[in-house]
mmCIF file of C-alpha atoms and ligand atoms in Angstrom:
data_model
loop_
_atom_site.group_PDB
_atom_site.id
_atom_site.type_symbol
_atom_site.label_atom_id
_atom_site.label_comp_id
_atom_site.label_asym_id
_atom_site.label_seq_id
_atom_site.Cartn_x
_atom_site.Cartn_y
_atom_site.Cartn_z
ATOM 1 C CA MET Q 204 -19.075 -3.197 21.165
ATOM 2 C CA ALA Q 205 -16.291 -1.108 19.719
ATOM 3 C CA ASN Q 206 -14.876 -2.600 16.546
ATOM 4 C CA LEU Q 207 -12.077 -0.264 15.587
ATOM 5 C CA VAL Q 208 -8.728 -0.410 17.343
ATOM 6 C CA SER Q 209 -8.684 3.406 17.317
ATOM 7 C CA THR Q 210 -11.868 3.301 19.416
ATOM 8 C CA TRP Q 211 -11.130 0.687 22.075
ATOM 9 C CA SER Q 212 -7.367 1.256 22.357
ATOM 10 C CA LYS Q 213 -7.978 4.655 23.972
ATOM 11 C CA ILE Q 214 -8.896 2.935 27.215
ATOM 12 C CA THR Q 215 -6.305 0.166 27.430
ATOM 13 C CA GLN Q 216 -2.723 0.242 28.666
ATOM 14 C CA THR Q 217 -1.868 -3.284 27.621
ATOM 15 C CA LEU Q 218 -1.598 -5.045 24.314
ATOM 16 C CA PRO Q 219 -4.258 -7.787 23.991
ATOM 17 C CA GLU Q 220 -2.815 -11.247 23.376
ATOM 18 C CA ASN Q 221 -4.291 -11.599 19.915
ATOM 19 C CA TYR Q 222 -2.115 -8.678 18.776
ATOM 20 C CA ILE Q 223 1.156 -10.291 19.845
ATOM 21 C CA PHE Q 224 3.048 -11.650 16.843
ATOM 22 C CA PRO Q 225 5.152 -14.829 16.953
ATOM 23 C CA VAL Q 226 8.734 -14.064 18.030
ATOM 24 C CA HIS Q 227 10.244 -14.301 14.518
ATOM 25 C CA GLN Q 228 7.768 -11.753 13.127
ATOM 26 C CA ARG Q 229 7.889 -9.243 15.983
ATOM 27 C CA PRO Q 230 9.683 -6.007 15.278
ATOM 28 C CA GLY Q 231 11.503 -6.112 18.631
ATOM 29 C CA SER Q 232 13.262 -2.796 18.544
ATOM 30 C CA THR Q 233 11.321 -0.517 16.223
ATOM 31 C CA HIS Q 234 14.356 1.739 15.908
ATOM 32 C CA VAL Q 235 16.019 0.158 12.911
ATOM 33 C CA PRO Q 236 18.421 2.464 11.078
ATOM 34 C CA LEU Q 237 16.766 4.990 8.796
ATOM 35 C CA CYS Q 238 18.070 4.127 5.383
ATOM 36 C CA LYS Q 239 19.825 7.028 3.745
ATOM 37 C CA ASN Q 240 20.360 4.990 0.583
ATOM 38 C CA ILE Q 241 16.759 4.642 -0.536
ATOM 39 C CA PRO Q 242 16.904 6.705 -3.714
ATOM 40 C CA ILE Q 243 15.312 10.150 -3.837
ATOM 41 C CA ILE Q 244 14.301 11.017 -7.371
ATOM 42 C CA ASP Q 245 13.996 14.659 -8.325
ATOM 43 C CA LEU Q 246 11.412 14.871 -11.089
ATOM 44 C CA SER Q 247 12.509 18.374 -12.056
ATOM 45 C CA LYS Q 248 15.710 16.912 -13.517
ATOM 46 C CA SER Q 249 16.079 15.897 -17.157
ATOM 47 C CA GLN Q 250 14.032 12.981 -18.437
ATOM 48 C CA THR Q 251 17.124 11.010 -19.470
ATOM 49 C CA GLN Q 252 18.484 11.339 -15.956
ATOM 50 C CA THR Q 253 15.239 10.368 -14.217
ATOM 51 C CA VAL Q 254 14.617 7.356 -16.482
ATOM 52 C CA GLN Q 255 18.031 6.045 -15.583
ATOM 53 C CA GLN Q 256 17.730 6.800 -11.847
ATOM 54 C CA ILE Q 257 14.261 5.306 -11.537
ATOM 55 C CA GLY Q 258 15.361 2.209 -13.437
ATOM 56 C CA HIS Q 259 18.249 1.765 -11.040
ATOM 57 C CA ALA Q 260 16.048 2.374 -7.957
ATOM 58 C CA CYS Q 261 13.468 -0.183 -9.145
ATOM 59 C CA GLN Q 262 16.116 -2.820 -9.800
ATOM 60 C CA GLU Q 263 18.090 -2.264 -6.643
ATOM 61 C CA PHE Q 264 15.434 -1.422 -4.018
ATOM 62 C CA GLY Q 265 11.954 -1.643 -5.511
ATOM 63 C CA PHE Q 266 11.395 1.547 -3.512
ATOM 64 C CA PHE Q 267 12.195 5.216 -3.976
ATOM 65 C CA GLN Q 268 10.910 8.621 -2.909
ATOM 66 C CA VAL Q 269 9.968 11.350 -5.398
ATOM 67 C CA ILE Q 270 10.306 15.072 -4.874
ATOM 68 C CA ASN Q 271 9.487 18.033 -7.155
ATOM 69 C CA HIS Q 272 6.677 15.882 -8.473
ATOM 70 C CA GLY Q 273 4.199 18.682 -9.190
ATOM 71 C CA VAL Q 274 1.523 17.725 -6.623
ATOM 72 C CA SER Q 275 1.070 20.816 -4.485
ATOM 73 C CA GLU Q 276 2.258 20.691 -0.887
ATOM 74 C CA ALA Q 277 -0.977 22.386 0.181
ATOM 75 C CA LEU Q 278 -3.049 19.577 -1.379
ATOM 76 C CA ILE Q 279 -0.911 16.915 0.321
ATOM 77 C CA ASP Q 280 -1.290 18.706 3.685
ATOM 78 C CA ASP Q 281 -5.046 19.215 3.224
ATOM 79 C CA THR Q 282 -5.505 15.549 2.331
ATOM 80 C CA MET Q 283 -3.494 14.362 5.317
ATOM 81 C CA LYS Q 284 -5.536 16.664 7.546
ATOM 82 C CA VAL Q 285 -8.909 15.510 6.220
ATOM 83 C CA VAL Q 286 -8.058 11.796 6.563
ATOM 84 C CA GLN Q 287 -6.771 12.408 10.099
ATOM 85 C CA ASP Q 288 -9.986 14.325 10.813
ATOM 86 C CA PHE Q 289 -11.913 11.307 9.545
ATOM 87 C CA PHE Q 290 -10.227 9.092 12.131
ATOM 88 C CA ASN Q 291 -10.801 11.773 14.785
ATOM 89 C CA LEU Q 292 -14.559 11.794 14.188
ATOM 90 C CA PRO Q 293 -16.657 10.747 17.198
ATOM 91 C CA ASP Q 294 -16.425 6.987 17.632
ATOM 92 C CA ASP Q 295 -20.101 6.373 16.863
ATOM 93 C CA GLU Q 296 -19.778 8.210 13.514
ATOM 94 C CA LYS Q 297 -16.951 5.917 12.430
ATOM 95 C CA GLU Q 298 -18.551 2.772 13.795
ATOM 96 C CA LYS Q 299 -21.591 3.497 11.575
ATOM 97 C CA LEU Q 300 -19.379 2.992 8.521
ATOM 98 C CA PHE Q 301 -17.803 -0.226 9.796
ATOM 99 C CA SER Q 302 -17.973 -2.715 6.909
ATOM 100 C CA ILE Q 303 -17.680 -6.054 8.666
ATOM 101 C CA ASP Q 304 -20.748 -8.161 9.271
ATOM 102 C CA PRO Q 305 -20.931 -8.647 13.092
ATOM 103 C CA THR Q 306 -22.464 -12.111 12.728
ATOM 104 C CA ASN Q 307 -19.532 -13.744 10.921
ATOM 105 C CA ARG Q 308 -16.765 -11.064 11.101
ATOM 106 C CA ARG Q 309 -16.506 -11.027 7.284
ATOM 107 C CA GLN Q 310 -16.594 -8.005 4.987
ATOM 108 C CA PHE Q 311 -19.991 -7.055 3.554
ATOM 109 C CA PRO Q 312 -19.348 -8.058 -0.086
ATOM 110 C CA THR Q 313 -21.353 -5.273 -1.749
ATOM 111 C CA LYS Q 314 -19.818 -2.244 -0.044
ATOM 112 C CA SER Q 315 -17.272 -0.420 -2.203
ATOM 113 C CA CYS Q 316 -16.188 1.992 0.534
ATOM 114 C CA LYS Q 317 -14.863 -0.096 3.396
ATOM 115 C CA LEU Q 318 -13.879 0.719 6.936
ATOM 116 C CA PHE Q 319 -12.439 -2.170 8.865
ATOM 117 C CA THR Q 320 -9.796 -3.072 11.379
ATOM 118 C CA SER Q 321 -6.647 -5.197 10.908
ATOM 119 C CA GLY Q 322 -6.613 -7.173 7.612
ATOM 120 C CA SER Q 323 -9.199 -8.072 4.985
ATOM 121 C CA ASP Q 324 -10.021 -11.446 6.577
ATOM 122 C CA TYR Q 325 -10.333 -10.710 10.297
ATOM 123 C CA ALA Q 326 -12.249 -13.907 11.021
ATOM 124 C CA ASN Q 327 -9.354 -16.103 9.903
ATOM 125 C CA GLU Q 328 -6.427 -14.150 11.289
ATOM 126 C CA ASP Q 329 -4.174 -15.747 13.917
ATOM 127 C CA VAL Q 330 -2.904 -12.347 14.992
ATOM 128 C CA HIS Q 331 -4.450 -8.948 14.278
ATOM 129 C CA TYR Q 332 -2.707 -5.845 13.014
ATOM 130 C CA TRP Q 333 -2.694 -2.690 15.056
ATOM 131 C CA ARG Q 334 -4.438 -0.623 12.383
ATOM 132 C CA ASP Q 335 -7.778 0.559 11.072
ATOM 133 C CA ASN Q 336 -8.240 0.985 7.351
ATOM 134 C CA LEU Q 337 -10.555 3.057 5.196
ATOM 135 C CA ARG Q 338 -10.465 2.164 1.497
ATOM 136 C CA HIS Q 339 -12.401 2.967 -1.623
ATOM 137 C CA PRO Q 340 -12.016 2.897 -5.384
ATOM 138 C CA CYS Q 341 -11.424 6.315 -6.958
ATOM 139 C CA HIS Q 342 -11.183 6.015 -10.728
ATOM 140 C CA PRO Q 343 -13.172 7.247 -12.553
ATOM 141 C CA LEU Q 344 -13.973 9.774 -9.863
ATOM 142 C CA ASP Q 345 -17.627 10.445 -10.785
ATOM 143 C CA GLU Q 346 -18.360 6.749 -10.574
ATOM 144 C CA TRP Q 347 -17.127 6.381 -6.987
ATOM 145 C CA ALA Q 348 -16.914 9.662 -5.050
ATOM 146 C CA HIS Q 349 -20.597 9.498 -4.027
ATOM 147 C CA SER Q 350 -19.840 6.306 -2.049
ATOM 148 C CA TRP Q 351 -17.051 7.886 0.041
ATOM 149 C CA PRO Q 352 -17.521 9.144 3.613
ATOM 150 C CA GLU Q 353 -19.889 12.131 3.958
ATOM 151 C CA LYS Q 354 -17.948 13.431 6.959
ATOM 152 C CA PRO Q 355 -15.743 15.434 7.277
ATOM 153 C CA ALA Q 356 -17.721 17.633 4.859
ATOM 154 C CA GLU Q 357 -14.635 18.407 2.705
ATOM 155 C CA TYR Q 358 -13.539 14.755 2.454
ATOM 156 C CA ARG Q 359 -14.909 14.042 -1.047
ATOM 157 C CA ASP Q 360 -13.706 17.284 -2.542
ATOM 158 C CA ILE Q 361 -10.152 17.124 -1.171
ATOM 159 C CA VAL Q 362 -9.589 13.388 -1.565
ATOM 160 C CA GLY Q 363 -11.078 13.643 -5.094
ATOM 161 C CA LYS Q 364 -8.533 16.287 -6.104
ATOM 162 C CA TYR Q 365 -5.734 14.337 -4.465
ATOM 163 C CA SER Q 366 -6.625 11.050 -6.154
ATOM 164 C CA LEU Q 367 -6.652 12.702 -9.605
ATOM 165 C CA GLU Q 368 -3.235 14.259 -9.037
ATOM 166 C CA VAL Q 369 -1.730 11.096 -7.609
ATOM 167 C CA ARG Q 370 -3.110 9.060 -10.495
ATOM 168 C CA ALA Q 371 -1.534 11.478 -12.990
ATOM 169 C CA LEU Q 372 1.793 11.234 -11.144
ATOM 170 C CA SER Q 373 1.590 7.423 -11.060
ATOM 171 C CA LEU Q 374 1.063 7.338 -14.836
ATOM 172 C CA ARG Q 375 3.969 9.756 -15.330
ATOM 173 C CA LEU Q 376 6.237 7.490 -13.272
ATOM 174 C CA LEU Q 377 5.044 4.412 -15.166
ATOM 175 C CA GLU Q 378 5.915 6.181 -18.410
ATOM 176 C CA LEU Q 379 9.488 6.697 -17.148
ATOM 177 C CA ILE Q 380 9.656 3.069 -16.034
ATOM 178 C CA ARG Q 381 8.290 1.974 -19.432
ATOM 179 C CA GLU Q 382 10.998 3.898 -21.206
ATOM 180 C CA GLY Q 383 13.685 2.393 -18.990
ATOM 181 C CA LEU Q 384 12.423 -1.114 -19.741
ATOM 182 C CA GLY Q 385 12.283 -0.406 -23.474
ATOM 183 C CA LEU Q 386 8.564 -1.242 -23.695
ATOM 184 C CA LYS Q 387 6.451 0.160 -26.496
ATOM 185 C CA PRO Q 388 4.613 3.479 -25.927
ATOM 186 C CA GLY Q 389 1.190 2.930 -24.397
ATOM 187 C CA TYR Q 390 2.193 -0.358 -22.745
ATOM 188 C CA PHE Q 391 0.729 0.773 -19.419
ATOM 189 C CA GLY Q 392 -2.434 2.095 -21.084
ATOM 190 C CA GLU Q 393 -5.999 1.370 -20.013
ATOM 191 C CA GLU Q 394 -6.097 -2.310 -19.022
ATOM 192 C CA LEU Q 395 -3.055 -2.403 -16.761
ATOM 193 C CA THR Q 396 -3.806 0.847 -14.961
ATOM 194 C CA ARG Q 397 -7.573 1.324 -14.973
ATOM 195 C CA GLY Q 398 -8.078 0.568 -11.282
ATOM 196 C CA GLN Q 399 -7.135 2.971 -8.513
ATOM 197 C CA LEU Q 400 -7.781 2.206 -4.869
ATOM 198 C CA MET Q 401 -7.234 4.723 -2.094
ATOM 199 C CA SER Q 402 -6.325 3.057 1.174
ATOM 200 C CA ILE Q 403 -5.957 5.057 4.358
ATOM 201 C CA ASN Q 404 -4.132 3.348 7.182
ATOM 202 C CA HIS Q 405 -4.537 4.574 10.703
ATOM 203 C CA TYR Q 406 -2.178 3.140 13.317
ATOM 204 C CA PRO Q 407 -3.142 4.454 16.769
ATOM 205 C CA ARG Q 408 -0.560 4.924 19.507
ATOM 206 C CA CYS Q 409 0.286 1.453 20.707
ATOM 207 C CA PRO Q 410 1.008 0.237 24.272
ATOM 208 C CA ASP Q 411 3.829 -2.064 23.104
ATOM 209 C CA PRO Q 412 5.175 -1.517 19.572
ATOM 210 C CA THR Q 413 7.899 -4.148 20.037
ATOM 211 C CA LEU Q 414 5.381 -7.023 20.052
ATOM 212 C CA THR Q 415 2.960 -6.100 17.299
ATOM 213 C CA LEU Q 416 2.779 -4.731 13.754
ATOM 214 C CA GLY Q 417 0.635 -2.262 11.859
ATOM 215 C CA LEU Q 418 1.098 -4.427 8.760
ATOM 216 C CA ARG Q 419 3.128 -7.605 8.434
ATOM 217 C CA LYS Q 420 5.864 -8.192 5.861
ATOM 218 C CA HIS Q 421 4.298 -8.188 2.388
ATOM 219 C CA VAL Q 422 4.759 -7.091 -1.192
ATOM 220 C CA ASP Q 423 2.005 -5.047 -2.782
ATOM 221 C CA PRO Q 424 -0.181 -7.092 -5.141
ATOM 222 C CA ASN Q 425 -0.787 -4.342 -7.694
ATOM 223 C CA LEU Q 426 1.252 -2.517 -10.368
ATOM 224 C CA ILE Q 427 2.587 0.537 -8.553
ATOM 225 C CA THR Q 428 1.887 2.182 -5.184
ATOM 226 C CA LEU Q 429 2.305 5.810 -4.131
ATOM 227 C CA LEU Q 430 2.344 6.415 -0.400
ATOM 228 C CA SER Q 431 2.146 9.631 1.547
ATOM 229 C CA GLN Q 432 3.461 8.867 5.012
ATOM 230 C CA GLY Q 433 3.325 12.327 6.542
ATOM 231 C CA SER Q 434 5.859 13.059 9.242
ATOM 232 C CA VAL Q 435 5.544 9.992 11.479
ATOM 233 C CA TYR Q 436 8.001 7.142 10.980
ATOM 234 C CA GLY Q 437 6.775 3.556 10.657
ATOM 235 C CA LEU Q 438 7.529 2.136 7.188
ATOM 236 C CA GLN Q 439 10.329 -0.420 6.896
ATOM 237 C CA VAL Q 440 11.711 -2.152 3.798
ATOM 238 C CA PHE Q 441 13.382 -5.566 3.851
ATOM 239 C CA LYS Q 442 16.628 -5.468 1.917
ATOM 240 C CA ASP Q 443 19.475 -7.975 1.881
ATOM 241 C CA GLY Q 444 18.137 -9.764 4.948
ATOM 242 C CA GLN Q 445 17.585 -6.716 7.132
ATOM 243 C CA TRP Q 446 14.920 -4.128 7.893
ATOM 244 C CA LEU Q 447 15.590 -0.549 6.881
ATOM 245 C CA GLY Q 448 13.480 2.420 7.961
ATOM 246 C CA VAL Q 449 12.083 4.737 5.280
ATOM 247 C CA GLU Q 450 12.670 8.310 6.354
ATOM 248 C CA PRO Q 451 9.463 10.376 6.504
ATOM 249 C CA MET Q 452 9.668 13.275 4.029
ATOM 250 C CA PRO Q 453 6.220 14.872 4.454
ATOM 251 C CA HIS Q 454 5.796 16.166 0.877
ATOM 252 C CA ALA Q 455 7.541 13.367 -0.958
ATOM 253 C CA PHE Q 456 5.777 10.251 -2.230
ATOM 254 C CA VAL Q 457 7.188 6.857 -1.407
ATOM 255 C CA VAL Q 458 6.925 4.790 -4.592
ATOM 256 C CA ASN Q 459 6.808 1.056 -4.366
ATOM 257 C CA ILE Q 460 6.956 -1.462 -7.222
ATOM 258 C CA GLY Q 461 4.047 -3.916 -7.067
ATOM 259 C CA PHE Q 462 4.289 -7.642 -7.823
ATOM 260 C CA GLN Q 463 2.771 -7.130 -11.315
ATOM 261 C CA LEU Q 464 5.678 -4.922 -12.396
ATOM 262 C CA GLN Q 465 8.108 -7.565 -11.236
ATOM 263 C CA ILE Q 466 6.354 -10.114 -13.483
ATOM 264 C CA ILE Q 467 5.972 -7.770 -16.483
ATOM 265 C CA SER Q 468 9.653 -6.826 -16.281
ATOM 266 C CA ASN Q 469 10.539 -10.543 -16.151
ATOM 267 C CA GLY Q 470 12.096 -10.086 -12.723
ATOM 268 C CA LYS Q 471 14.234 -7.088 -13.691
ATOM 269 C CA LEU Q 472 12.352 -4.763 -11.364
ATOM 270 C CA LYS Q 473 12.017 -5.762 -7.781
ATOM 271 C CA SER Q 474 8.864 -5.772 -5.699
ATOM 272 C CA ALA Q 475 10.284 -5.229 -2.223
ATOM 273 C CA GLU Q 476 8.859 -6.635 0.986
ATOM 274 C CA HIS Q 477 7.897 -4.027 3.537
ATOM 275 C CA ARG Q 478 5.918 -3.657 6.761
ATOM 276 C CA ALA Q 479 4.555 -0.989 9.076
ATOM 277 C CA VAL Q 480 5.589 -0.733 12.714
ATOM 278 C CA THR Q 481 3.664 1.197 15.350
ATOM 279 C CA ASN Q 482 4.851 3.599 18.034
ATOM 280 C CA SER Q 483 3.788 4.511 21.552
ATOM 281 C CA ARG Q 484 3.947 8.292 21.212
ATOM 282 C CA GLU Q 485 1.504 9.338 18.490
ATOM 283 C CA ASP Q 486 -1.030 8.081 15.966
ATOM 284 C CA ARG Q 487 0.277 7.516 12.442
ATOM 285 C CA THR Q 488 -1.895 7.947 9.355
ATOM 286 C CA THR Q 489 -0.749 7.077 5.840
ATOM 287 C CA ILE Q 490 -2.453 7.583 2.484
ATOM 288 C CA VAL Q 491 -1.839 4.873 -0.076
ATOM 289 C CA SER Q 492 -2.868 4.939 -3.744
ATOM 290 C CA PHE Q 493 -2.724 1.574 -5.500
ATOM 291 C CA ILE Q 494 -2.808 1.467 -9.314
ATOM 292 C CA ASN Q 495 -4.321 -1.872 -10.334
ATOM 293 C CA PRO Q 496 -4.930 -3.803 -13.558
ATOM 294 C CA CYS Q 497 -8.510 -4.664 -14.573
ATOM 295 C CA PRO Q 498 -9.547 -8.000 -13.041
ATOM 296 C CA ASP Q 499 -9.470 -9.915 -16.361
ATOM 297 C CA THR Q 500 -6.103 -8.619 -17.564
ATOM 298 C CA VAL Q 501 -3.576 -11.273 -18.499
ATOM 299 C CA ILE Q 502 -0.271 -10.541 -16.791
ATOM 300 C CA GLU Q 503 2.948 -11.956 -18.223
ATOM 301 C CA PRO Q 504 6.539 -10.931 -18.883
ATOM 302 C CA ALA Q 505 6.496 -8.315 -21.669
ATOM 303 C CA LYS Q 506 8.079 -9.660 -24.834
ATOM 304 C CA SER Q 507 10.600 -6.831 -25.115
ATOM 305 C CA THR Q 508 11.919 -7.377 -21.574
ATOM 306 C CA LEU Q 509 13.073 -10.875 -22.475
ATOM 307 C CA ASP Q 510 16.787 -10.253 -23.009
ATOM 308 C CA THR Q 511 17.379 -13.933 -23.408
ATOM 309 C CA SER Q 512 13.916 -14.674 -24.851
ATOM 310 C CA ILE Q 513 13.198 -16.852 -21.855
ATOM 311 C CA PRO Q 514 10.184 -15.834 -19.779
ATOM 312 C CA LEU Q 515 10.743 -16.584 -16.109
ATOM 313 C CA PHE Q 516 7.072 -16.476 -15.113
ATOM 314 C CA LYS Q 517 3.865 -18.110 -16.304
ATOM 315 C CA PRO Q 518 1.011 -15.896 -17.522
ATOM 316 C CA PHE Q 519 -1.953 -15.475 -15.193
ATOM 317 C CA ILE Q 520 -5.182 -13.520 -14.895
ATOM 318 C CA TYR Q 521 -5.021 -10.698 -12.391
ATOM 319 C CA LYS Q 522 -8.195 -11.646 -10.476
ATOM 320 C CA ASP Q 523 -6.915 -15.232 -10.056
ATOM 321 C CA PHE Q 524 -3.626 -13.886 -8.790
ATOM 322 C CA LEU Q 525 -5.451 -11.928 -6.073
ATOM 323 C CA LYS Q 526 -6.687 -15.224 -4.618
ATOM 324 C CA THR Q 527 -3.138 -16.614 -4.607
ATOM 325 C CA TYR Q 528 -2.026 -13.402 -2.909
ATOM 326 C CA GLU Q 529 -4.612 -13.750 -0.139
ATOM 327 C CA GLN Q 530 -3.761 -17.418 0.385
ATOM 328 C CA ASN Q 531 -0.049 -16.637 0.663
ATOM 329 C CA LYS Q 532 -0.536 -13.452 2.726
ATOM 330 C CA GLY Q 533 1.629 -11.387 0.374
ATOM 331 C CA ASP Q 534 4.712 -13.601 0.858
ATOM 332 C CA ILE Q 535 6.860 -13.101 -2.215
ATOM 333 C CA GLU Q 536 8.734 -16.387 -2.092
ATOM 334 C CA ALA Q 537 5.527 -18.410 -1.870
ATOM 335 C CA MET Q 538 4.040 -16.488 -4.817
ATOM 336 C CA MET Q 539 7.216 -16.909 -6.876
ATOM 337 C CA GLU Q 540 6.897 -20.645 -6.376
ATOM 338 C CA VAL Q 541 3.436 -20.510 -7.925
ATOM 339 C CA TYR Q 542 4.360 -18.430 -10.991
ATOM 340 C CA LYS Q 543 8.017 -19.225 -11.654
ATOM 341 C CA ILE Q 544 8.665 -21.378 -14.716
ATOM 342 C CA LYS Q 545 10.756 -24.256 -13.460
ATOM 343 C CA PRO Q 546 13.625 -25.350 -15.684
HETATM 344 O O1 AKG R 1404 1.478 2.593 6.112
HETATM 345 C C1 AKG R 1404 2.574 2.255 5.660
HETATM 346 O O2 AKG R 1404 3.635 2.811 5.958
HETATM 347 C C2 AKG R 1404 2.644 1.084 4.709
HETATM 348 C C3 AKG R 1404 1.348 0.775 4.033
HETATM 349 C C4 AKG R 1404 1.432 -0.401 3.100
HETATM 350 O O3 AKG R 1404 2.441 -1.020 2.924
HETATM 351 C C5 AKG R 1404 0.209 -0.826 2.401
HETATM 352 O O4 AKG R 1404 -0.871 -0.267 2.659
HETATM 353 O O5 AKG R 1404 0.307 -1.747 1.554
HETATM 354 FE FE1 FE2 R 1405 2.278 -2.270 1.161
#
């Protein structure tokens, strides 16, 4: 039996019922306005200017795009091509890597490189997402690259180079954010940024994009996310009660503030809710790099962000938070309820 939506959807013209979202979650029209206001940060400008612009973007939107970031366009193109080639491999090649146990529909716990469909807990989902996902850790590279897909033959080499460059860019952006928040140098050193997970989303052409989603509304659980969305539209951000489309800029990175930065900044920086919609014309593939704290890291509002000396959130351990995140399906209000200090 075919497991991946990219495999079985080739032969169906209708959307199966278990992909139809409840009315209030459906995208309806997927043509929401492309938001021209999502900030575009030019990293070739002066540091003073970028610190200020990034600070503003993180407070206002929790999202921005970066250009002139130093990652070569050729590397971005090669990486997009190799991950698309992965999803274009013969179906039986991909199905061999499928990481869900067929007996209980749960992830094999010991596999570090995972290929699955929909979300991380398929067995307990009411509705499935119209996406397949390949994900693997990537830092330090020599510890993980041997567990990545063997095909296409260039996958490990290209994705390895890309993950190093994207990690370096993520740390550079965190340094600018750190400066804007007035945190001490080295604040985002080792513990908070040791993890890096590469997550490749593949949303095949969909028979009815108005009824389903590639990913439901969520905030990212980690510290900071860098997304390469190629040239196909599908990412939407929820701002002031409405959905806004994020314009595809093929060589820019979409940067997204994770929930941990919202806590560390004592709510100054915003972790914005977003989702992925599908389309009926072409497949969409996106490359996401998540920078994550170590599992045992204590996360709390940084002392120097406390203008009024009043922390708004309780401290927690990152690995415990991940359970809360799963239980609340990435819903920011529900998670705030758990961690907010009540007056
Ligand atoms: O594919 C996209 O446009 C969004 C991906 C995303 O939000 C995620 O992987 O957390
Ligand atoms: Fe996300």
